[in-house]
Structures are given as structure tokens and as C-alpha cells.
Tab-separated table of N, CA and C in Angstrom:
chain	number	residue	atom	x	y	z
H	971	MET	N	-145.989	217.020	-153.228
H	971	MET	CA	-146.240	216.905	-151.866
H	971	MET	C	-145.939	218.703	-151.119
H	972	VAL	N	-145.702	219.686	-151.642
H	972	VAL	CA	-145.611	220.863	-151.641
H	972	VAL	C	-146.960	221.552	-151.881
H	973	THR	N	-147.580	221.243	-153.199
H	973	THR	CA	-148.758	221.272	-153.621
H	973	THR	C	-149.871	220.930	-152.521
H	974	ILE	N	-149.651	219.841	-151.912
H	974	ILE	CA	-150.737	219.453	-151.337
H	974	ILE	C	-150.463	220.000	-150.003
H	975	LEU	N	-149.190	220.113	-149.244
H	975	LEU	CA	-149.414	221.029	-148.350
H	975	LEU	C	-149.844	222.566	-148.113
H	976	SER	N	-149.753	222.994	-149.502
H	976	SER	CA	-149.795	224.947	-149.740
H	976	SER	C	-151.859	224.849	-149.782
H	977	THR	N	-151.909	223.800	-150.242
H	977	THR	CA	-153.534	223.845	-150.215
H	977	THR	C	-154.181	223.764	-148.540
H	978	LEU	N	-153.570	222.977	-148.060
H	978	LEU	CA	-153.726	222.910	-146.749
H	978	LEU	C	-154.050	223.849	-145.438
H	979	ARG	N	-154.339	224.292	-144.169
H	979	ARG	CA	-154.512	225.421	-143.660
H	979	ARG	C	-152.771	224.883	-142.771
H	980	PRO	N	-152.764	226.107	-141.936
H	980	PRO	CA	-151.392	225.818	-141.613
H	980	PRO	C	-151.245	224.560	-140.508
H	981	ARG	N	-152.107	224.704	-139.876
H	981	ARG	CA	-152.306	223.557	-138.298
H	981	ARG	C	-152.510	221.926	-139.468
H	982	ALA	N	-152.960	222.016	-140.031
H	982	ALA	CA	-153.164	220.621	-140.766
H	982	ALA	C	-151.799	220.339	-141.375
H	983	ALA	N	-151.617	221.451	-142.683
H	983	ALA	CA	-149.905	220.981	-143.241
H	983	ALA	C	-149.295	220.749	-141.899
H	984	ARG	N	-148.978	221.295	-140.620
H	984	ARG	CA	-148.268	221.133	-140.103
H	984	ARG	C	-148.307	219.648	-139.119
H	985	ALA	N	-149.666	219.003	-138.889
H	985	ALA	CA	-150.053	217.770	-138.619
H	985	ALA	C	-149.604	216.778	-139.365
H	986	LEU	N	-149.711	217.252	-141.011
H	986	LEU	CA	-149.431	216.224	-142.061
H	986	LEU	C	-147.812	216.168	-142.147
H	987	THR	N	-147.013	216.908	-142.292
H	987	THR	CA	-145.787	217.047	-141.709
H	987	THR	C	-145.182	216.155	-140.923
H	988	GLY	N	-145.514	216.416	-139.850
H	988	GLY	CA	-145.231	215.857	-138.485
H	988	GLY	C	-145.352	214.305	-138.479
H	989	ALA	N	-146.826	214.155	-138.839
H	989	ALA	CA	-146.726	212.703	-139.701
H	989	ALA	C	-145.887	212.002	-140.322
H	990	LEU	N	-145.650	212.423	-141.334
H	990	LEU	CA	-144.763	211.878	-142.967
H	990	LEU	C	-143.286	211.902	-142.013
H	991	LEU	N	-142.959	212.832	-141.227
H	991	LEU	CA	-141.795	212.897	-140.645
H	991	LEU	C	-141.183	211.497	-139.945
H	992	ALA	N	-142.376	211.481	-138.726
H	992	ALA	CA	-142.523	210.431	-137.838
H	992	ALA	C	-142.558	208.932	-138.761
H	993	ALA	N	-143.279	208.580	-139.725
H	993	ALA	CA	-143.295	207.913	-140.835
H	993	ALA	C	-142.342	207.630	-141.355
H	994	ALA	N	-141.891	208.498	-141.401
H	994	ALA	CA	-140.076	208.358	-142.431
H	994	ALA	C	-139.010	207.530	-141.642
H	995	LEU	N	-139.224	207.952	-140.492
H	995	LEU	CA	-138.367	207.751	-138.889
H	995	LEU	C	-138.576	206.495	-138.488
H	996	LEU	N	-139.945	205.534	-138.673
H	996	LEU	CA	-140.253	204.904	-138.132
H	996	LEU	C	-140.425	203.838	-139.493
H	997	CYS	N	-139.977	204.074	-140.696
H	997	CYS	CA	-140.147	203.048	-141.626
H	997	CYS	C	-138.946	202.217	-141.949
H	998	GLY	N	-137.820	202.254	-141.161
H	998	GLY	CA	-136.657	201.447	-140.819
H	998	GLY	C	-136.227	201.269	-142.204
H	999	CYS	N	-135.685	202.715	-143.188
H	999	CYS	CA	-135.608	202.513	-144.543
H	999	CYS	C	-134.028	202.514	-144.574
H	1000	GLY	N	-133.523	202.097	-143.364
H	1000	GLY	CA	-132.070	201.819	-143.184
H	1000	GLY	C	-131.410	203.065	-142.492
H	1001	ALA	N	-129.940	202.351	-141.908
H	1001	ALA	CA	-128.979	202.879	-141.393
H	1001	ALA	C	-128.647	204.173	-141.874
H	1002	SER	N	-128.387	204.985	-140.940
H	1002	SER	CA	-127.502	206.407	-141.896
H	1002	SER	C	-126.129	206.071	-142.186
H	1003	ALA	N	-125.593	206.386	-143.191
H	1003	ALA	CA	-124.089	206.359	-143.445
H	1003	ALA	C	-123.216	206.418	-142.110
H	1004	ALA	N	-123.345	207.358	-141.646
H	1004	ALA	CA	-122.396	208.133	-140.249
H	1004	ALA	C	-122.307	206.691	-139.484
H	1005	ARG	N	-123.630	205.837	-139.239
H	1005	ARG	CA	-123.977	204.812	-138.227
H	1005	ARG	C	-123.091	203.594	-138.314
H	1006	GLU	N	-123.196	203.346	-139.871
H	1006	GLU	CA	-122.205	202.073	-140.809
H	1006	GLU	C	-121.239	202.131	-140.456
H	1007	ASP	N	-120.818	203.702	-140.824
H	1007	ASP	CA	-119.084	203.814	-141.080
H	1007	ASP	C	-118.340	204.036	-139.666
H	1008	GLY	N	-119.495	204.051	-138.474
H	1008	GLY	CA	-119.420	204.172	-137.185
H	1008	GLY	C	-118.762	202.796	-136.456
H	1009	ALA	N	-119.767	201.880	-137.124
H	1009	ALA	CA	-119.984	200.940	-136.697
H	1009	ALA	C	-118.456	199.796	-137.584
H	1010	THR	N	-118.264	200.127	-138.990
H	1010	THR	CA	-116.867	199.600	-139.617
H	1010	THR	C	-115.764	200.115	-139.219
H	1011	ASP	N	-115.630	201.389	-138.995
H	1011	ASP	CA	-114.250	201.918	-138.249
H	1011	ASP	C	-114.156	200.753	-136.820
H	1012	ALA	N	-114.993	200.884	-136.147
H	1012	ALA	CA	-114.352	200.177	-134.805
H	1012	ALA	C	-114.229	198.818	-135.262
H	1013	GLY	N	-114.897	198.125	-136.231
H	1013	GLY	CA	-114.862	196.841	-136.410
H	1013	GLY	C	-113.299	196.568	-137.448
H	1014	LEU	N	-112.651	197.941	-137.768
H	1014	LEU	CA	-111.463	197.655	-138.512
H	1014	LEU	C	-110.696	198.009	-137.598
H	1015	LYS	N	-110.918	198.724	-136.307
H	1015	LYS	CA	-109.762	199.147	-135.408
H	1015	LYS	C	-109.254	197.903	-134.644
H	1016	PHE	N	-110.666	197.223	-134.060
H	1016	PHE	CA	-110.494	195.802	-133.865
H	1016	PHE	C	-109.467	194.668	-134.346
H	1017	ALA	N	-109.825	194.915	-135.798
H	1017	ALA	CA	-108.994	193.597	-136.933
H	1017	ALA	C	-107.325	194.280	-136.838
H	1018	ALA	N	-107.271	195.555	-136.727
H	1018	ALA	CA	-106.114	196.359	-136.577
H	1018	ALA	C	-105.296	196.291	-135.771
H	1019	ALA	N	-105.826	195.859	-134.377
H	1019	ALA	CA	-105.351	195.770	-133.118
H	1019	ALA	C	-104.866	194.103	-132.954
H	1020	LEU	N	-105.788	193.156	-133.446
H	1020	LEU	CA	-105.404	191.761	-133.633
H	1020	LEU	C	-104.275	191.699	-134.496
H	1021	ALA	N	-104.471	192.240	-135.814
H	1021	ALA	CA	-103.313	191.957	-136.668
H	1021	ALA	C	-101.998	192.786	-136.373
H	1022	ALA	N	-101.864	193.706	-135.533
H	1022	ALA	CA	-100.717	194.149	-134.693
H	1022	ALA	C	-100.547	193.296	-133.620
H	1023	GLY	N	-101.012	192.226	-133.343
H	1023	GLY	CA	-100.820	191.431	-131.953
H	1023	GLY	C	-101.028	192.588	-130.729
H	1024	ASP	N	-101.935	193.919	-131.133
H	1024	ASP	CA	-101.883	194.741	-129.682
H	1024	ASP	C	-103.380	194.317	-128.942
H	1025	TYR	N	-103.419	193.151	-128.133
H	1025	TYR	CA	-104.382	192.554	-127.508
H	1025	TYR	C	-105.306	193.652	-126.453
H	1026	ARG	N	-104.162	193.859	-126.067
H	1026	ARG	CA	-104.596	195.348	-124.603
H	1026	ARG	C	-105.404	196.171	-125.594
H	1027	ALA	N	-105.115	196.550	-126.896
H	1027	ALA	CA	-106.020	197.538	-127.745
H	1027	ALA	C	-107.210	196.954	-127.939
H	1028	GLY	N	-107.032	195.642	-128.383
H	1028	GLY	CA	-108.315	195.153	-128.652
H	1028	GLY	C	-109.161	195.252	-127.758
H	1029	CYS	N	-108.817	194.732	-126.462
H	1029	CYS	CA	-109.676	194.600	-125.547
H	1029	CYS	C	-110.468	196.273	-124.922
H	1030	GLU	N	-109.808	197.375	-125.738
H	1030	GLU	CA	-110.461	198.158	-125.368
H	1030	GLU	C	-111.159	198.557	-126.347
H	1031	LEU	N	-111.428	197.777	-127.368
H	1031	LEU	CA	-112.654	197.932	-128.294
H	1031	LEU	C	-113.743	197.107	-128.200
H	1032	LEU	N	-113.659	196.345	-126.820
H	1032	LEU	CA	-114.899	195.210	-126.613
H	1032	LEU	C	-116.104	195.578	-125.754
H	1033	ALA	N	-117.200	195.500	-126.110
H	1033	ALA	CA	-117.917	195.921	-125.603
H	1033	ALA	C	-118.313	195.546	-123.782
H	1034	PRO	N	-118.303	196.129	-122.907
H	1034	PRO	CA	-117.981	195.578	-121.281
H	1034	PRO	C	-118.283	194.252	-120.573
H	1035	GLY	N	-119.517	194.003	-121.192
H	1035	GLY	CA	-119.988	192.526	-120.919
H	1035	GLY	C	-119.134	191.323	-121.896
H	1036	THR	N	-118.423	191.789	-123.013
H	1036	THR	CA	-117.640	190.590	-123.479
H	1036	THR	C	-116.055	190.776	-122.932
H	1037	ARG	N	-115.795	192.107	-122.510
H	1037	ARG	CA	-114.432	191.949	-121.708
H	1037	ARG	C	-114.590	191.008	-120.673
H	1038	ASP	N	-115.495	191.543	-119.726
H	1038	ASP	CA	-115.630	190.766	-118.886
H	1038	ASP	C	-115.637	189.430	-118.918
H	1039	GLN	N	-116.430	188.422	-119.987
H	1039	GLN	CA	-116.802	187.399	-120.345
H	1039	GLN	C	-115.166	186.864	-120.496
H	1040	VAL	N	-114.420	187.514	-121.365
H	1040	VAL	CA	-112.886	187.208	-121.661
H	1040	VAL	C	-112.371	187.074	-120.855
H	1041	GLU	N	-111.871	187.776	-119.671
H	1041	GLU	CA	-111.623	187.576	-118.484
H	1041	GLU	C	-111.842	186.918	-117.572
H	1042	GLU	N	-112.835	186.299	-117.393
H	1042	GLU	CA	-113.566	185.450	-116.893
H	1042	GLU	C	-113.329	183.511	-117.437
H	1043	GLU	N	-113.130	183.705	-118.335
H	1043	GLU	CA	-113.245	182.358	-119.267
H	1043	GLU	C	-111.650	182.342	-119.114
H	1044	GLY	N	-110.629	183.476	-119.525
H	1044	GLY	CA	-109.584	183.319	-119.396
H	1044	GLY	C	-108.793	183.189	-118.424
H	1045	LYS	N	-109.199	183.485	-117.150
H	1045	LYS	CA	-108.742	183.439	-115.884
H	1045	LYS	C	-107.789	184.236	-115.237
H	1046	GLY	N	-108.005	185.576	-116.315
H	1046	GLY	CA	-106.653	186.847	-115.711
H	1046	GLY	C	-107.791	188.004	-116.986
H	1047	PRO	N	-105.997	188.769	-116.982
H	1047	PRO	CA	-106.649	189.984	-117.857
H	1047	PRO	C	-106.589	190.123	-119.292
H	1048	CYS	N	-107.401	190.714	-119.434
H	1048	CYS	CA	-108.268	190.514	-121.044
H	1048	CYS	C	-107.108	190.438	-122.052
H	1049	GLY	N	-106.107	191.200	-122.060
H	1049	GLY	CA	-105.105	191.007	-122.952
H	1049	GLY	C	-104.684	189.891	-123.146
H	1050	PRO	N	-104.039	189.027	-122.456
H	1050	PRO	CA	-103.848	187.568	-122.658
H	1050	PRO	C	-104.575	186.415	-122.904
H	1051	ALA	N	-106.096	186.900	-122.402
H	1051	ALA	CA	-107.339	185.940	-122.497
H	1051	ALA	C	-107.312	186.141	-123.737
H	1052	LEU	N	-107.457	187.545	-124.224
H	1052	LEU	CA	-108.244	187.637	-125.815
H	1052	LEU	C	-107.322	187.019	-126.639
H	1053	HIS	N	-105.659	187.162	-126.472
H	1053	HIS	CA	-104.274	186.407	-127.399
H	1053	HIS	C	-104.947	184.729	-127.727
H	1054	SER	N	-105.180	184.179	-126.240
H	1054	SER	CA	-105.431	182.774	-126.028
H	1054	SER	C	-106.473	182.166	-126.910
H	1055	LEU	N	-107.546	183.444	-127.362
H	1055	LEU	CA	-108.445	182.853	-127.994
H	1055	LEU	C	-108.454	182.270	-129.440
H	1056	GLY	N	-107.332	183.370	-130.186
H	1056	GLY	CA	-106.639	182.364	-131.276
H	1056	GLY	C	-107.769	183.010	-132.556
H	1057	LEU	N	-108.251	183.958	-132.445
H	1057	LEU	CA	-109.096	184.318	-133.275
H	1057	LEU	C	-108.808	184.671	-134.689
H	1058	PRO	N	-109.361	184.792	-135.696
H	1058	PRO	CA	-109.050	185.005	-137.447
H	1058	PRO	C	-108.444	186.160	-137.099
H	1059	ARG	N	-107.446	186.627	-137.923
H	1059	ARG	CA	-107.032	188.091	-138.412
H	1059	ARG	C	-108.207	188.861	-139.268
H	1060	PRO	N	-109.269	189.101	-139.058
H	1060	PRO	CA	-110.360	189.540	-139.725
H	1060	PRO	C	-110.029	190.047	-141.271
H	1061	GLY	N	-109.038	190.827	-141.914
H	1061	GLY	CA	-109.328	191.442	-142.703
H	1061	GLY	C	-109.888	192.316	-143.166
H	1062	ALA	N	-110.233	192.716	-144.497
H	1062	ALA	CA	-110.970	194.121	-144.776
H	1062	ALA	C	-112.242	193.459	-144.566
H	1063	ALA	N	-112.995	194.969	-144.215
H	1063	ALA	CA	-114.490	194.834	-144.095
H	1063	ALA	C	-115.157	194.698	-145.345
H	1064	ARG	N	-116.279	193.828	-145.664
H	1064	ARG	CA	-116.744	193.458	-146.682
H	1064	ARG	C	-118.264	193.779	-146.975
H	1065	ASP	N	-119.144	194.025	-145.790
H	1065	ASP	CA	-120.336	194.443	-145.720
H	1065	ASP	C	-120.779	194.591	-144.165
H	1066	VAL	N	-121.835	195.415	-144.084
H	1066	VAL	CA	-121.852	196.152	-142.825
H	1066	VAL	C	-123.878	196.358	-142.526
H	1067	GLN	N	-124.672	195.983	-141.775
H	1067	GLN	CA	-125.751	196.016	-141.797
H	1067	GLN	C	-125.923	196.432	-140.251
H	1068	VAL	N	-126.212	197.425	-140.088
H	1068	VAL	CA	-127.085	198.525	-138.870
H	1068	VAL	C	-128.267	198.092	-138.624
H	1069	TYR	N	-128.663	197.787	-137.396
H	1069	TYR	CA	-130.128	197.088	-136.786
H	1069	TYR	C	-130.382	198.193	-135.875
H	1070	GLY	N	-130.731	199.528	-135.307
H	1070	GLY	CA	-130.647	200.195	-134.363
H	1070	GLY	C	-129.274	200.490	-133.863
H	1071	ARG	N	-129.066	199.852	-132.699
H	1071	ARG	CA	-127.949	200.332	-131.826
H	1071	ARG	C	-127.146	198.934	-131.997
H	1072	GLN	N	-127.570	198.054	-133.096
H	1072	GLN	CA	-126.722	196.755	-133.464
H	1072	GLN	C	-126.248	196.556	-134.644
H	1073	ALA	N	-124.793	196.129	-135.092
H	1073	ALA	CA	-124.291	195.885	-136.130
H	1073	ALA	C	-124.116	194.811	-136.833
H	1074	LEU	N	-123.551	194.095	-137.905
H	1074	LEU	CA	-123.277	193.357	-138.145
H	1074	LEU	C	-122.397	193.178	-139.326
H	1075	LEU	N	-120.872	193.015	-138.933
H	1075	LEU	CA	-119.797	193.576	-139.722
H	1075	LEU	C	-119.221	192.377	-140.325
H	1076	ARG	N	-119.473	192.244	-141.935
H	1076	ARG	CA	-118.691	190.408	-142.160
H	1076	ARG	C	-117.554	191.031	-142.656
H	1077	MET	N	-116.818	190.542	-142.467
H	1077	MET	CA	-115.300	190.756	-143.216
H	1077	MET	C	-114.362	189.893	-143.750
H	1078	GLU	N	-113.531	189.642	-144.482
H	1078	GLU	CA	-112.773	188.331	-145.303
H	1078	GLU	C	-112.597	186.801	-144.392
H	1079	ARG	N	-112.289	187.154	-143.182
H	1079	ARG	CA	-111.655	186.068	-142.712
H	1079	ARG	C	-112.801	185.816	-141.068
H	1080	ASP	N	-113.820	186.778	-141.078
H	1080	ASP	CA	-114.448	186.788	-139.818
H	1080	ASP	C	-115.555	187.309	-140.149
H	1081	THR	N	-116.617	187.088	-138.919
H	1081	THR	CA	-117.873	188.728	-138.615
H	1081	THR	C	-117.923	188.259	-137.373
H	1082	LEU	N	-118.066	189.860	-137.076
H	1082	LEU	CA	-118.293	190.765	-136.021
H	1082	LEU	C	-119.770	191.131	-135.557
H	1083	PHE	N	-119.947	191.319	-134.398
H	1083	PHE	CA	-121.375	191.887	-134.291
H	1083	PHE	C	-120.816	193.047	-132.945
H	1084	LEU	N	-121.579	194.313	-133.341
H	1084	LEU	CA	-121.208	195.047	-132.376
H	1084	LEU	C	-122.678	195.568	-131.912
H	1085	SER	N	-122.349	196.831	-130.660
H	1085	SER	CA	-123.746	197.586	-130.155
H	1085	SER	C	-122.687	198.903	-130.082
H	1086	GLN	N	-123.609	199.729	-129.934
H	1086	GLN	CA	-123.824	201.152	-130.117
H	1086	GLN	C	-123.503	201.860	-128.567
H	1087	PHE	N	-122.585	202.290	-127.995
H	1087	PHE	CA	-122.710	202.657	-126.547
H	1087	PHE	C	-122.416	203.742	-126.555
H	1088	ASP	N	-122.510	204.803	-125.296
H	1088	ASP	CA	-122.601	206.468	-125.533
H	1088	ASP	C	-121.276	206.858	-126.037
H	1089	ARG	N	-120.111	205.698	-125.514
H	1089	ARG	CA	-118.863	206.226	-126.195
H	1089	ARG	C	-118.546	205.690	-127.286
H	1090	GLY	N	-119.410	204.301	-128.123
H	1090	GLY	CA	-119.015	204.361	-129.462
H	1090	GLY	C	-119.402	203.235	-129.558
H	1091	TRP	N	-118.783	202.718	-130.699
H	1091	TRP	CA	-119.533	201.485	-131.310
H	1091	TRP	C	-118.213	200.540	-130.370
H	1092	LYS	N	-118.922	199.374	-129.964
H	1092	LYS	CA	-117.772	198.033	-129.252
H	1092	LYS	C	-118.068	196.873	-129.749
H	1093	VAL	N	-116.965	195.940	-130.055
H	1093	VAL	CA	-117.276	194.603	-130.499
H	1093	VAL	C	-118.140	193.737	-129.272
H	1094	THR	N	-119.240	193.060	-129.192
H	1094	THR	CA	-119.688	192.097	-128.637
H	1094	THR	C	-119.837	190.707	-128.846
H	1095	ALA	N	-119.278	190.379	-130.236
H	1095	ALA	CA	-119.185	189.352	-130.552
H	1095	ALA	C	-118.125	189.074	-131.284
H	1096	ALA	N	-116.991	188.142	-131.911
H	1096	ALA	CA	-115.746	187.722	-133.133
H	1096	ALA	C	-115.677	186.476	-133.307
H	1097	GLY	N	-114.711	186.101	-134.367
H	1097	GLY	CA	-114.572	184.472	-134.421
H	1097	GLY	C	-116.293	183.884	-134.329
H	1098	CYS	N	-116.919	184.737	-135.648
H	1098	CYS	CA	-118.345	183.880	-135.645
H	1098	CYS	C	-118.185	183.331	-136.946
H	1099	VAL	N	-119.138	182.269	-137.384
H	1099	VAL	CA	-119.451	181.304	-138.411
H	1099	VAL	C	-120.763	181.458	-138.564
H	1100	ALA	N	-121.266	181.301	-139.499
H	1100	ALA	CA	-122.356	181.193	-139.528
H	1100	ALA	C	-123.293	180.103	-139.480
H	1101	GLY	N	-124.283	179.595	-138.938
H	1101	GLY	CA	-124.568	177.855	-138.791
H	1101	GLY	C	-125.383	178.217	-140.181
H	1102	SER	N	-126.168	177.069	-140.262
H	1102	SER	CA	-127.077	176.773	-141.460
H	1102	SER	C	-128.237	177.811	-141.331
H	1103	GLU	N	-129.303	177.359	-142.314
H	1103	GLU	CA	-129.834	178.596	-142.478
H	1103	GLU	C	-131.285	179.064	-141.233
H	1104	ASP	N	-131.405	177.609	-140.501
H	1104	ASP	CA	-132.070	177.779	-139.245
H	1104	ASP	C	-131.289	178.013	-138.081
H	1105	GLU	N	-129.698	178.320	-138.178
H	1105	GLU	CA	-129.257	178.413	-136.707
H	1105	GLU	C	-128.140	179.650	-136.570
H	1106	PRO	N	-127.765	180.142	-135.626
H	1106	PRO	CA	-127.518	181.268	-135.331
H	1106	PRO	C	-125.732	181.010	-135.602
H	1107	TYR	N	-125.193	181.964	-135.324
H	1107	TYR	CA	-123.568	182.352	-135.541
H	1107	TYR	C	-123.309	181.594	-134.665
H	1108	GLN	N	-122.019	180.999	-134.386
H	1108	GLN	CA	-121.455	180.681	-133.823
H	1108	GLN	C	-120.627	181.167	-133.592
H	1109	CYS	N	-119.860	182.084	-132.079
H	1109	CYS	CA	-118.656	182.658	-131.946
H	1109	CYS	C	-117.615	182.104	-131.096
H	1110	SER	N	-116.846	182.592	-131.197
H	1110	SER	CA	-115.576	181.987	-129.761
H	1110	SER	C	-115.406	182.873	-129.282
H	1111	LEU	N	-115.808	184.458	-129.241
H	1111	LEU	CA	-115.822	185.557	-128.465
H	1111	LEU	C	-116.923	186.018	-128.359
H	1112	LYS	N	-117.688	186.217	-127.485
H	1112	LYS	CA	-118.869	186.823	-126.678
H	1112	LYS	C	-119.183	186.933	-125.402
H	1113	GLY	N	-120.372	188.036	-125.389
H	1113	GLY	CA	-120.604	189.030	-124.252
H	1113	GLY	C	-121.700	187.758	-123.559
H	1114	SER	N	-121.698	187.905	-122.057
H	1114	SER	CA	-123.141	187.587	-121.590
H	1114	SER	C	-124.217	188.235	-121.614
């Protein structure tokens, strides 16, 4: 690559370099480790809050639409409404997949969906069970 660039005129070399960088960014070669870590950390914090019975802290880790849905369906504040859902204790993280600003975090006893917001990753769905190959996940906690 360096040899090719060194044989081109400066303007052509810059254009080729720019095109190669754009292609690398658009290829979808995978999420950065920092984004995967961010999604995983948010999911683990949510799991820890549930395990500790700290549903108020769990609510702080929900995406705004998900929190609104919990309060609407629970007909009250998020903490007690989240507790009433009886979500499984997720356990340890097993696998994370990040697609743009969305993530799927598989844990020992649950699957979480997360979205990246300006203030970090938030849980958009939990208590999710995979359907058959042609069916989507069924989640007991999800936003609108």
C-alpha cells in the first residue's frame, strides 16, 4: 500500500487514502472494543441493580421510552413497576453484538437490548427470550 501511494502524485495519493479510509469505515467490520465495553458495562450495571433489589438504580439505566412504558404499564413510579415485572437476574455477560447505536447483550439468564444515547448506553428491553428462527425476541420489558 505504501509503495502504491508513493508512486502516485500527492493529490491522487490523498484521494486514494481518503477513499480507502471511507471504505474501511463503511465496511461494517465490527464495533470498536470501547463501544462493546460500554454496552456490556451498562448491561452489567442493570443486572447488578436488579440483583441488589435496587430498582430505582435499574430505572436510571433504562432508555427514556422504556422507562415511560414501565411507568405506564405499572401505573406508578418506575422502581415499584420495574420490581413487579419479576425480571430474571441476568447473571454474567456471555456475548455482546453492537450494530451502530444498538446492542444485543446475551447474559446467563437473560438477553438485553441497549441503545447508545448522548449520556451513554441504556437498556431498551430486558427479560427477552429468543423465538424460533423466524420469530423475534419476546421481551417482558420493552419501550414504545
